[in-house]
Amino acid sequence: MSGKSVAIIYTGGTFGMRPSEKGYAPARDLDALIRERLPELSAESMPAYELIEYDDPLESSNATPHHWYHLAEQIAGAADRFDGFVVIHGTDTLAYTASALSFLLGGSRKPVILTGSQIPLCEVRNDAAGNLIGAVQAIATGKIKEVGVCFGRHVLRGNRTTKVNATELDAFASPNFPPLAEIGTELRFNGTNGLPSDSGIFGELPPPYHACNSAVLRIFPGIPERFIDAIVDTGAVGIVLRCYGVGTGPTADPQFLAALERASTAGVIIVAVSQCPEGSVSLRRYAAGSALADAGVLSGFDMTTEAAFTKLHALFALGLDRSAVAALMQQDLRGELTTS
Ligand code: ASP
């Protein structure tokens, strides 16, 4: 044994699914399946593990902020007992959960690695076995001190991760940040990816906050301003605005601009991220971006949509006022953005 002990939390996802009449569906008793299909997990060279299974494993497209919070509580509550946590999760919203945990778990340096698979462990040929072994081994090295995602050939920073492929086995990428480690014949760590020093913004765990008061809106040609008004009318406190390129939008439409201004004057935090998977928002680069900034839109720099959305959620959970949330959205708190 490596001398480490790892908790494996099975939340659901394809990893443990079984075929049903309607297609793959979440299934219980991963323990039995692991014993049958993955005895290597108990090999001498592996850390000791404890498997914690959800009673009702989740299809991750049903995950809500409540699930992020429950998971964060579970991890924080057991942190003293384990050297690290592996979370088995469906791939569809895995990047949201990984991003959310990176904020909710605050300054913790305990490794939390999310993984899953594109093919269930019950199938003869699958990617589940390798992904789980990789995640557990990554923790055993002691070199990961944050929330990460182990999938395919990489270990990625959790809040930089996005699902980029619906069918291939390398389903995740971290387009604006190098992998924490490459998984080849050995685990090769990139030692230069340190986290910023703890801002202290997030303490042990923010108070319970299950509201879903933010929205994501992707700008498209001809977008009517009433879409913005409709979001504001729901009582939303934040909008992640997926802009074109470095942060532009239809600013020749005075009604669109007026709707943004109305929203930000009403106190809604509007954060621009790019529709492009790579690169960063730079609102003052084009007049069309400056107009957005003048209407109150903030730069989300190179954050993924998932990071921006869950960061808004976590900051509002702290009960911070609008100006504090606005300022913090533009700062690097957990390695989620690069300002330069
Ligand atoms: N629909 C599944 C889920 O997200 C996909 C997967 O796990 O790969 O739960």
mmCIF file of C-alpha atoms and ligand atoms in Angstrom:
data_model
loop_
_atom_site.group_PDB
_atom_site.id
_atom_site.type_symbol
_atom_site.label_atom_id
_atom_site.label_comp_id
_atom_site.label_asym_id
_atom_site.label_seq_id
_atom_site.Cartn_x
_atom_site.Cartn_y
_atom_site.Cartn_z
ATOM 1 C CA MET A 1 0.000 0.000 0.000
ATOM 2 C CA SER A 2 1.093 3.564 -0.594
ATOM 3 C CA GLY A 3 0.173 4.386 2.993
ATOM 4 C CA LYS A 4 -2.458 6.905 1.871
ATOM 5 C CA SER A 5 -6.162 6.548 2.277
ATOM 6 C CA VAL A 6 -8.643 7.766 -0.289
ATOM 7 C CA ALA A 7 -12.407 8.186 -0.152
ATOM 8 C CA ILE A 8 -14.143 7.353 -3.426
ATOM 9 C CA ILE A 9 -17.536 9.039 -3.577
ATOM 10 C CA TYR A 10 -19.817 7.538 -6.195
ATOM 11 C CA THR A 11 -22.421 10.153 -7.163
ATOM 12 C CA GLY A 12 -23.554 8.459 -10.388
ATOM 13 C CA GLY A 13 -22.887 8.981 -14.079
ATOM 14 C CA THR A 14 -22.080 6.632 -16.932
ATOM 15 C CA PHE A 15 -19.251 5.101 -14.892
ATOM 16 C CA GLY A 16 -21.608 2.889 -12.876
ATOM 17 C CA MET A 17 -24.573 2.855 -15.246
ATOM 18 C CA ARG A 18 -26.237 -0.294 -16.572
ATOM 19 C CA PRO A 19 -28.126 -0.796 -19.819
ATOM 20 C CA SER A 20 -31.910 -0.408 -19.550
ATOM 21 C CA GLU A 21 -34.757 -0.448 -22.064
ATOM 22 C CA LYS A 22 -34.400 3.312 -22.358
ATOM 23 C CA GLY A 23 -30.627 3.395 -22.626
ATOM 24 C CA TYR A 24 -27.948 3.553 -19.937
ATOM 25 C CA ALA A 25 -29.373 4.468 -16.540
ATOM 26 C CA PRO A 26 -27.827 5.099 -13.115
ATOM 27 C CA ALA A 27 -27.363 1.950 -11.029
ATOM 28 C CA ARG A 28 -26.520 1.143 -7.409
ATOM 29 C CA ASP A 29 -23.981 -1.226 -5.904
ATOM 30 C CA LEU A 30 -20.821 -0.013 -7.564
ATOM 31 C CA ASP A 31 -18.943 -1.914 -4.890
ATOM 32 C CA ALA A 32 -19.946 -5.282 -6.375
ATOM 33 C CA LEU A 33 -19.084 -4.115 -9.878
ATOM 34 C CA ILE A 34 -15.658 -2.874 -8.804
ATOM 35 C CA ARG A 35 -14.889 -6.164 -7.077
ATOM 36 C CA GLU A 36 -15.863 -8.039 -10.220
ATOM 37 C CA ARG A 37 -14.361 -5.762 -12.872
ATOM 38 C CA LEU A 38 -11.642 -3.812 -11.150
ATOM 39 C CA PRO A 39 -9.872 -5.949 -8.533
ATOM 40 C CA GLU A 40 -6.685 -3.947 -9.304
ATOM 41 C CA LEU A 41 -8.128 -1.128 -7.217
ATOM 42 C CA SER A 42 -7.223 -3.206 -4.164
ATOM 43 C CA ALA A 43 -3.689 -4.030 -5.389
ATOM 44 C CA GLU A 44 -0.855 -3.799 -2.850
ATOM 45 C CA SER A 45 0.605 -0.785 -4.635
ATOM 46 C CA MET A 46 -2.651 1.193 -4.412
ATOM 47 C CA PRO A 47 -3.781 3.359 -1.517
ATOM 48 C CA ALA A 48 -6.445 1.981 0.797
ATOM 49 C CA TYR A 49 -9.861 3.222 -0.261
ATOM 50 C CA GLU A 50 -13.337 3.532 1.158
ATOM 51 C CA LEU A 51 -16.210 3.608 -1.295
ATOM 52 C CA ILE A 52 -19.084 5.915 -0.366
ATOM 53 C CA GLU A 53 -22.093 5.357 -2.618
ATOM 54 C CA TYR A 54 -25.065 7.642 -3.112
ATOM 55 C CA ASP A 55 -28.349 5.851 -2.406
ATOM 56 C CA ASP A 56 -29.738 7.266 -5.619
ATOM 57 C CA PRO A 57 -26.897 7.619 -8.111
ATOM 58 C CA LEU A 58 -27.478 10.593 -10.337
ATOM 59 C CA GLU A 59 -27.642 11.133 -14.056
ATOM 60 C CA SER A 60 -25.523 14.275 -13.836
ATOM 61 C CA SER A 61 -27.759 16.254 -16.160
ATOM 62 C CA ASN A 62 -30.078 16.344 -13.125
ATOM 63 C CA ALA A 63 -27.440 17.902 -10.851
ATOM 64 C CA THR A 64 -28.309 21.218 -9.203
ATOM 65 C CA PRO A 65 -26.413 23.619 -6.935
ATOM 66 C CA HIS A 66 -27.900 21.607 -4.053
ATOM 67 C CA HIS A 67 -25.803 18.639 -5.179
ATOM 68 C CA TRP A 68 -22.602 20.704 -5.309
ATOM 69 C CA TYR A 69 -23.249 21.902 -1.812
ATOM 70 C CA HIS A 70 -24.070 18.455 -0.458
ATOM 71 C CA LEU A 71 -20.859 17.090 -1.956
ATOM 72 C CA ALA A 72 -18.796 19.955 -0.550
ATOM 73 C CA GLU A 73 -20.281 19.327 2.906
ATOM 74 C CA GLN A 74 -19.554 15.620 2.638
ATOM 75 C CA ILE A 75 -15.921 16.263 1.662
ATOM 76 C CA ALA A 76 -15.353 18.974 4.252
ATOM 77 C CA GLY A 77 -16.930 16.754 6.932
ATOM 78 C CA ALA A 78 -14.622 13.803 6.184
ATOM 79 C CA ALA A 79 -11.470 15.766 5.336
ATOM 80 C CA ASP A 80 -9.652 14.687 8.507
ATOM 81 C CA ARG A 81 -10.123 10.994 7.754
ATOM 82 C CA PHE A 82 -8.682 10.827 4.237
ATOM 83 C CA ASP A 83 -5.635 12.007 2.307
ATOM 84 C CA GLY A 84 -7.818 12.788 -0.675
ATOM 85 C CA PHE A 85 -11.141 12.310 -2.395
ATOM 86 C CA VAL A 86 -12.083 10.871 -5.751
ATOM 87 C CA VAL A 87 -15.555 11.831 -6.941
ATOM 88 C CA ILE A 88 -17.123 9.588 -9.584
ATOM 89 C CA HIS A 89 -19.505 11.845 -11.497
ATOM 90 C CA GLY A 90 -21.410 11.956 -14.773
ATOM 91 C CA THR A 91 -19.493 13.787 -17.455
ATOM 92 C CA ASP A 92 -22.310 16.064 -18.627
ATOM 93 C CA THR A 93 -22.081 18.476 -15.701
ATOM 94 C CA LEU A 94 -18.797 17.319 -14.205
ATOM 95 C CA ALA A 95 -17.059 20.589 -15.110
ATOM 96 C CA TYR A 96 -19.721 22.579 -13.211
ATOM 97 C CA THR A 97 -19.333 20.433 -10.105
ATOM 98 C CA ALA A 98 -15.524 20.561 -10.273
ATOM 99 C CA SER A 99 -15.612 24.343 -10.627
ATOM 100 C CA ALA A 100 -18.158 24.738 -7.827
ATOM 101 C CA LEU A 101 -16.118 22.567 -5.449
ATOM 102 C CA SER A 102 -12.986 24.595 -6.136
ATOM 103 C CA PHE A 103 -14.774 27.637 -4.685
ATOM 104 C CA LEU A 104 -16.933 26.003 -2.024
ATOM 105 C CA LEU A 105 -13.984 24.146 -0.508
ATOM 106 C CA GLY A 106 -12.163 27.440 -0.108
ATOM 107 C CA GLY A 107 -8.506 27.384 0.813
ATOM 108 C CA SER A 108 -8.362 23.608 1.363
ATOM 109 C CA ARG A 109 -5.252 21.936 -0.071
ATOM 110 C CA LYS A 110 -6.784 18.469 0.167
ATOM 111 C CA PRO A 111 -6.811 16.795 -3.264
ATOM 112 C CA VAL A 112 -10.277 16.249 -4.698
ATOM 113 C CA ILE A 113 -10.261 14.599 -8.120
ATOM 114 C CA LEU A 114 -13.387 14.170 -10.188
ATOM 115 C CA THR A 115 -13.573 11.446 -12.751
ATOM 116 C CA GLY A 116 -16.127 9.478 -14.727
ATOM 117 C CA SER A 117 -16.254 7.697 -18.030
ATOM 118 C CA GLN A 118 -17.773 7.669 -21.480
ATOM 119 C CA ILE A 119 -18.320 3.883 -21.365
ATOM 120 C CA PRO A 120 -19.662 2.177 -18.218
ATOM 121 C CA LEU A 121 -17.464 -0.110 -16.160
ATOM 122 C CA CYS A 122 -19.909 -2.972 -16.828
ATOM 123 C CA GLU A 123 -18.916 -3.002 -20.505
ATOM 124 C CA VAL A 124 -16.021 -5.213 -21.612
ATOM 125 C CA ARG A 125 -14.177 -2.336 -23.266
ATOM 126 C CA ASN A 126 -14.428 0.772 -21.116
ATOM 127 C CA ASP A 127 -12.556 3.864 -20.034
ATOM 128 C CA ALA A 128 -13.959 3.742 -16.501
ATOM 129 C CA ALA A 129 -11.296 1.459 -15.047
ATOM 130 C CA GLY A 130 -8.331 3.484 -16.305
ATOM 131 C CA ASN A 131 -9.849 6.806 -15.287
ATOM 132 C CA LEU A 132 -10.524 5.659 -11.723
ATOM 133 C CA ILE A 133 -7.096 4.076 -11.299
ATOM 134 C CA GLY A 134 -5.509 7.272 -12.679
ATOM 135 C CA ALA A 135 -7.454 9.468 -10.254
ATOM 136 C CA VAL A 136 -6.533 7.357 -7.224
ATOM 137 C CA GLN A 137 -2.882 7.174 -8.273
ATOM 138 C CA ALA A 138 -2.756 10.928 -8.842
ATOM 139 C CA ILE A 139 -3.843 11.435 -5.239
ATOM 140 C CA ALA A 140 -1.325 8.867 -4.018
ATOM 141 C CA THR A 141 1.534 10.942 -5.474
ATOM 142 C CA GLY A 142 0.742 13.724 -3.012
ATOM 143 C CA LYS A 143 1.409 16.280 -5.756
ATOM 144 C CA ILE A 144 -2.132 17.481 -6.349
ATOM 145 C CA LYS A 145 -3.343 19.972 -3.762
ATOM 146 C CA GLU A 146 -6.550 21.244 -5.310
ATOM 147 C CA VAL A 147 -9.741 20.213 -7.090
ATOM 148 C CA GLY A 148 -8.804 18.441 -10.325
ATOM 149 C CA VAL A 149 -10.335 16.339 -13.059
ATOM 150 C CA CYS A 150 -8.698 13.087 -14.159
ATOM 151 C CA PHE A 151 -9.974 11.926 -17.524
ATOM 152 C CA GLY A 152 -8.358 10.239 -20.495
ATOM 153 C CA ARG A 153 -4.767 11.340 -20.742
ATOM 154 C CA HIS A 154 -4.803 14.287 -18.363
ATOM 155 C CA VAL A 155 -5.272 15.604 -14.886
ATOM 156 C CA LEU A 156 -6.716 19.102 -15.276
ATOM 157 C CA ARG A 157 -7.431 21.987 -12.921
ATOM 158 C CA GLY A 158 -11.104 21.559 -12.013
ATOM 159 C CA ASN A 159 -12.216 25.143 -12.535
ATOM 160 C CA ARG A 160 -10.458 25.365 -15.924
ATOM 161 C CA THR A 161 -12.122 22.258 -17.273
ATOM 162 C CA THR A 162 -14.867 21.964 -19.839
ATOM 163 C CA LYS A 163 -16.417 18.997 -21.623
ATOM 164 C CA VAL A 164 -15.323 19.246 -25.246
ATOM 165 C CA ASN A 165 -16.251 15.908 -26.727
ATOM 166 C CA ALA A 166 -19.538 14.019 -26.445
ATOM 167 C CA THR A 167 -18.200 10.712 -27.698
ATOM 168 C CA GLU A 168 -14.382 10.506 -27.586
ATOM 169 C CA LEU A 169 -12.597 9.152 -24.547
ATOM 170 C CA ASP A 170 -10.589 12.340 -24.044
ATOM 171 C CA ALA A 171 -13.792 14.201 -23.248
ATOM 172 C CA PHE A 172 -12.377 17.122 -21.258
ATOM 173 C CA ALA A 173 -10.004 19.953 -21.971
ATOM 174 C CA SER A 174 -8.602 22.902 -20.117
ATOM 175 C CA PRO A 175 -8.254 25.275 -23.068
ATOM 176 C CA ASN A 176 -6.715 28.212 -21.224
ATOM 177 C CA PHE A 177 -4.518 26.440 -18.718
ATOM 178 C CA PRO A 178 -1.925 23.668 -19.024
ATOM 179 C CA PRO A 179 -2.771 20.248 -17.594
ATOM 180 C CA LEU A 180 -1.672 19.624 -14.018
ATOM 181 C CA ALA A 181 -0.357 16.248 -15.193
ATOM 182 C CA GLU A 182 -0.154 14.112 -18.314
ATOM 183 C CA ILE A 183 -1.011 10.453 -18.015
ATOM 184 C CA GLY A 184 1.285 8.400 -20.231
ATOM 185 C CA THR A 185 3.489 5.489 -19.353
ATOM 186 C CA GLU A 186 3.881 7.437 -16.132
ATOM 187 C CA LEU A 187 2.176 10.406 -14.462
ATOM 188 C CA ARG A 188 4.122 13.482 -15.524
ATOM 189 C CA PHE A 189 3.407 16.537 -13.386
ATOM 190 C CA ASN A 190 3.712 20.079 -14.585
ATOM 191 C CA GLY A 191 5.203 21.663 -11.505
ATOM 192 C CA THR A 192 4.664 25.261 -12.559
ATOM 193 C CA ASN A 193 0.895 25.443 -12.090
ATOM 194 C CA GLY A 194 0.687 26.785 -8.558
ATOM 195 C CA LEU A 195 -2.547 28.148 -7.149
ATOM 196 C CA PRO A 196 -2.698 31.800 -6.109
ATOM 197 C CA SER A 197 -2.181 32.213 -2.379
ATOM 198 C CA ASP A 198 -5.433 31.780 -0.509
ATOM 199 C CA SER A 199 -7.466 34.967 -0.712
ATOM 200 C CA GLY A 200 -9.313 33.976 2.450
ATOM 201 C CA ILE A 201 -12.572 34.908 0.725
ATOM 202 C CA PHE A 202 -13.966 31.431 1.120
ATOM 203 C CA GLY A 203 -13.772 30.128 4.675
ATOM 204 C CA GLU A 204 -14.517 26.588 5.762
ATOM 205 C CA LEU A 205 -17.736 26.338 3.736
ATOM 206 C CA PRO A 206 -20.152 29.106 2.750
ATOM 207 C CA PRO A 207 -23.552 28.938 4.440
ATOM 208 C CA PRO A 208 -26.131 26.724 2.705
ATOM 209 C CA TYR A 209 -27.292 28.371 -0.486
ATOM 210 C CA HIS A 210 -29.277 26.329 -2.917
ATOM 211 C CA ALA A 211 -30.795 29.125 -4.925
ATOM 212 C CA CYS A 212 -30.241 29.141 -8.631
ATOM 213 C CA ASN A 213 -30.302 32.863 -9.194
ATOM 214 C CA SER A 214 -27.914 33.244 -12.076
ATOM 215 C CA ALA A 215 -28.327 32.520 -15.752
ATOM 216 C CA VAL A 216 -26.135 31.861 -18.763
ATOM 217 C CA LEU A 217 -27.009 33.645 -21.985
ATOM 218 C CA ARG A 218 -25.216 33.064 -25.253
ATOM 219 C CA ILE A 219 -25.357 36.049 -27.606
ATOM 220 C CA PHE A 220 -26.474 35.192 -31.138
ATOM 221 C CA PRO A 221 -27.032 37.279 -34.255
ATOM 222 C CA GLY A 222 -30.306 39.173 -33.910
ATOM 223 C CA ILE A 223 -30.711 38.496 -30.169
ATOM 224 C CA PRO A 224 -33.730 40.514 -28.972
ATOM 225 C CA GLU A 225 -33.216 42.663 -25.879
ATOM 226 C CA ARG A 226 -36.272 41.108 -24.273
ATOM 227 C CA PHE A 227 -34.209 37.996 -23.514
ATOM 228 C CA ILE A 228 -32.136 40.077 -21.095
ATOM 229 C CA ASP A 229 -35.236 41.684 -19.587
ATOM 230 C CA ALA A 230 -36.823 38.248 -19.188
ATOM 231 C CA ILE A 231 -33.845 36.996 -17.193
ATOM 232 C CA VAL A 232 -33.912 40.075 -14.980
ATOM 233 C CA ASP A 233 -37.668 39.605 -14.451
ATOM 234 C CA THR A 234 -37.003 36.170 -12.923
ATOM 235 C CA GLY A 235 -35.179 37.899 -10.056
ATOM 236 C CA ALA A 236 -31.741 36.774 -11.279
ATOM 237 C CA VAL A 237 -28.779 38.348 -9.516
ATOM 238 C CA GLY A 238 -26.151 37.330 -12.076
ATOM 239 C CA ILE A 239 -25.787 36.668 -15.793
ATOM 240 C CA VAL A 240 -22.876 34.976 -17.501
ATOM 241 C CA LEU A 241 -23.010 36.619 -20.923
ATOM 242 C CA ARG A 242 -21.314 34.469 -23.548
ATOM 243 C CA CYS A 243 -20.025 37.128 -25.937
ATOM 244 C CA TYR A 244 -18.321 36.832 -29.288
ATOM 245 C CA GLY A 245 -14.509 36.700 -29.518
ATOM 246 C CA VAL A 246 -12.719 38.975 -27.046
ATOM 247 C CA GLY A 247 -16.029 40.257 -25.715
ATOM 248 C CA THR A 248 -18.238 41.877 -28.310
ATOM 249 C CA GLY A 249 -21.964 41.896 -28.958
ATOM 250 C CA PRO A 250 -24.649 43.655 -31.008
ATOM 251 C CA THR A 251 -23.908 47.091 -29.650
ATOM 252 C CA ALA A 252 -25.306 48.841 -32.716
ATOM 253 C CA ASP A 253 -28.685 47.834 -31.261
ATOM 254 C CA PRO A 254 -29.510 50.592 -28.758
ATOM 255 C CA GLN A 255 -32.284 48.487 -27.240
ATOM 256 C CA PHE A 256 -29.888 45.654 -26.483
ATOM 257 C CA LEU A 257 -27.487 48.069 -24.788
ATOM 258 C CA ALA A 258 -30.324 49.705 -22.886
ATOM 259 C CA ALA A 259 -31.473 46.296 -21.587
ATOM 260 C CA LEU A 260 -27.954 45.559 -20.312
ATOM 261 C CA GLU A 261 -27.812 48.948 -18.642
ATOM 262 C CA ARG A 262 -31.220 48.422 -17.041
ATOM 263 C CA ALA A 263 -30.040 45.060 -15.718
ATOM 264 C CA SER A 264 -26.799 46.322 -14.248
ATOM 265 C CA THR A 265 -28.473 49.415 -12.781
ATOM 266 C CA ALA A 266 -30.941 47.043 -11.121
ATOM 267 C CA GLY A 267 -27.943 45.349 -9.473
ATOM 268 C CA VAL A 268 -27.545 42.302 -11.697
ATOM 269 C CA ILE A 269 -23.898 41.280 -12.124
ATOM 270 C CA ILE A 270 -23.228 40.653 -15.815
ATOM 271 C CA VAL A 271 -19.961 38.873 -16.564
ATOM 272 C CA ALA A 272 -18.651 38.476 -20.104
ATOM 273 C CA VAL A 273 -16.967 35.244 -21.115
ATOM 274 C CA SER A 274 -16.019 34.264 -24.649
ATOM 275 C CA GLN A 275 -17.902 31.852 -26.873
ATOM 276 C CA CYS A 276 -14.473 30.817 -28.167
ATOM 277 C CA PRO A 277 -13.062 27.950 -26.142
ATOM 278 C CA GLU A 278 -9.595 29.518 -26.179
ATOM 279 C CA GLY A 279 -8.401 33.039 -25.424
ATOM 280 C CA SER A 280 -9.529 35.788 -23.113
ATOM 281 C CA VAL A 281 -12.100 38.568 -22.954
ATOM 282 C CA SER A 282 -10.673 42.046 -23.421
ATOM 283 C CA LEU A 283 -13.657 44.383 -23.480
ATOM 284 C CA ARG A 284 -11.814 47.566 -24.452
ATOM 285 C CA ARG A 285 -10.166 46.052 -27.540
ATOM 286 C CA TYR A 286 -13.135 46.902 -29.799
ATOM 287 C CA ALA A 287 -15.650 49.694 -29.655
ATOM 288 C CA ALA A 288 -18.322 46.981 -29.637
ATOM 289 C CA GLY A 289 -16.817 45.645 -26.416
ATOM 290 C CA SER A 290 -16.306 49.058 -24.823
ATOM 291 C CA ALA A 291 -20.004 49.704 -25.287
ATOM 292 C CA LEU A 292 -20.755 46.537 -23.326
ATOM 293 C CA ALA A 293 -18.393 47.630 -20.557
ATOM 294 C CA ASP A 294 -19.989 51.086 -20.495
ATOM 295 C CA ALA A 295 -23.363 49.394 -20.084
ATOM 296 C CA GLY A 296 -22.035 47.698 -16.942
ATOM 297 C CA VAL A 297 -20.739 44.374 -18.283
ATOM 298 C CA LEU A 298 -17.668 43.055 -16.399
ATOM 299 C CA SER A 299 -14.798 41.075 -17.860
ATOM 300 C CA GLY A 300 -14.662 37.381 -17.026
ATOM 301 C CA PHE A 301 -11.222 37.216 -18.680
ATOM 302 C CA ASP A 302 -10.448 33.616 -19.692
ATOM 303 C CA MET A 303 -12.871 31.881 -17.341
ATOM 304 C CA THR A 304 -14.899 28.989 -18.635
ATOM 305 C CA THR A 305 -18.659 29.433 -18.535
ATOM 306 C CA GLU A 306 -18.750 26.765 -15.835
ATOM 307 C CA ALA A 307 -16.223 28.610 -13.662
ATOM 308 C CA ALA A 308 -17.932 31.981 -14.092
ATOM 309 C CA PHE A 309 -21.365 30.549 -13.310
ATOM 310 C CA THR A 310 -20.323 28.593 -10.210
ATOM 311 C CA LYS A 311 -18.115 31.431 -8.960
ATOM 312 C CA LEU A 312 -21.079 33.809 -9.091
ATOM 313 C CA HIS A 313 -23.067 31.237 -7.180
ATOM 314 C CA ALA A 314 -20.390 30.738 -4.522
ATOM 315 C CA LEU A 315 -19.851 34.484 -4.033
ATOM 316 C CA PHE A 316 -23.566 35.138 -3.640
ATOM 317 C CA ALA A 317 -23.657 32.253 -1.152
ATOM 318 C CA LEU A 318 -21.330 34.304 1.034
ATOM 319 C CA GLY A 319 -23.936 37.054 1.179
ATOM 320 C CA LEU A 320 -21.557 39.639 -0.280
ATOM 321 C CA ASP A 321 -22.949 42.848 -1.689
ATOM 322 C CA ARG A 322 -23.006 43.636 -5.363
ATOM 323 C CA SER A 323 -19.824 45.701 -5.462
ATOM 324 C CA ALA A 324 -17.827 43.032 -3.631
ATOM 325 C CA VAL A 325 -19.115 40.302 -5.961
ATOM 326 C CA ALA A 326 -18.303 42.510 -8.974
ATOM 327 C CA ALA A 327 -14.743 43.092 -7.766
ATOM 328 C CA LEU A 328 -14.099 39.448 -6.871
ATOM 329 C CA MET A 329 -15.474 38.155 -10.166
ATOM 330 C CA GLN A 330 -12.557 39.920 -11.834
ATOM 331 C CA GLN A 331 -9.893 38.541 -9.484
ATOM 332 C CA ASP A 332 -8.157 35.198 -9.542
ATOM 333 C CA LEU A 333 -9.357 33.460 -6.385
ATOM 334 C CA ARG A 334 -8.760 29.750 -7.049
ATOM 335 C CA GLY A 335 -6.670 29.647 -10.208
ATOM 336 C CA GLU A 336 -9.776 30.073 -12.381
ATOM 337 C CA LEU A 337 -8.663 33.079 -14.431
ATOM 338 C CA THR A 338 -5.663 34.905 -15.796
ATOM 339 C CA THR A 339 -5.926 38.673 -15.908
ATOM 340 C CA SER A 340 -2.814 39.456 -17.946
HETATM 341 N N1 ASP B 1 -25.367 11.485 -19.109
HETATM 342 C C1 ASP B 1 -24.247 10.998 -18.326
HETATM 343 C C2 ASP B 1 -24.122 11.837 -17.065
HETATM 344 O O1 ASP B 1 -23.639 12.933 -17.134
HETATM 345 C C3 ASP B 1 -23.005 11.091 -19.162
HETATM 346 C C4 ASP B 1 -21.762 10.543 -18.524
HETATM 347 O O2 ASP B 1 -21.666 10.261 -17.351
HETATM 348 O O3 ASP B 1 -20.754 10.408 -19.251
HETATM 349 O O4 ASP B 1 -24.525 11.411 -16.005
#
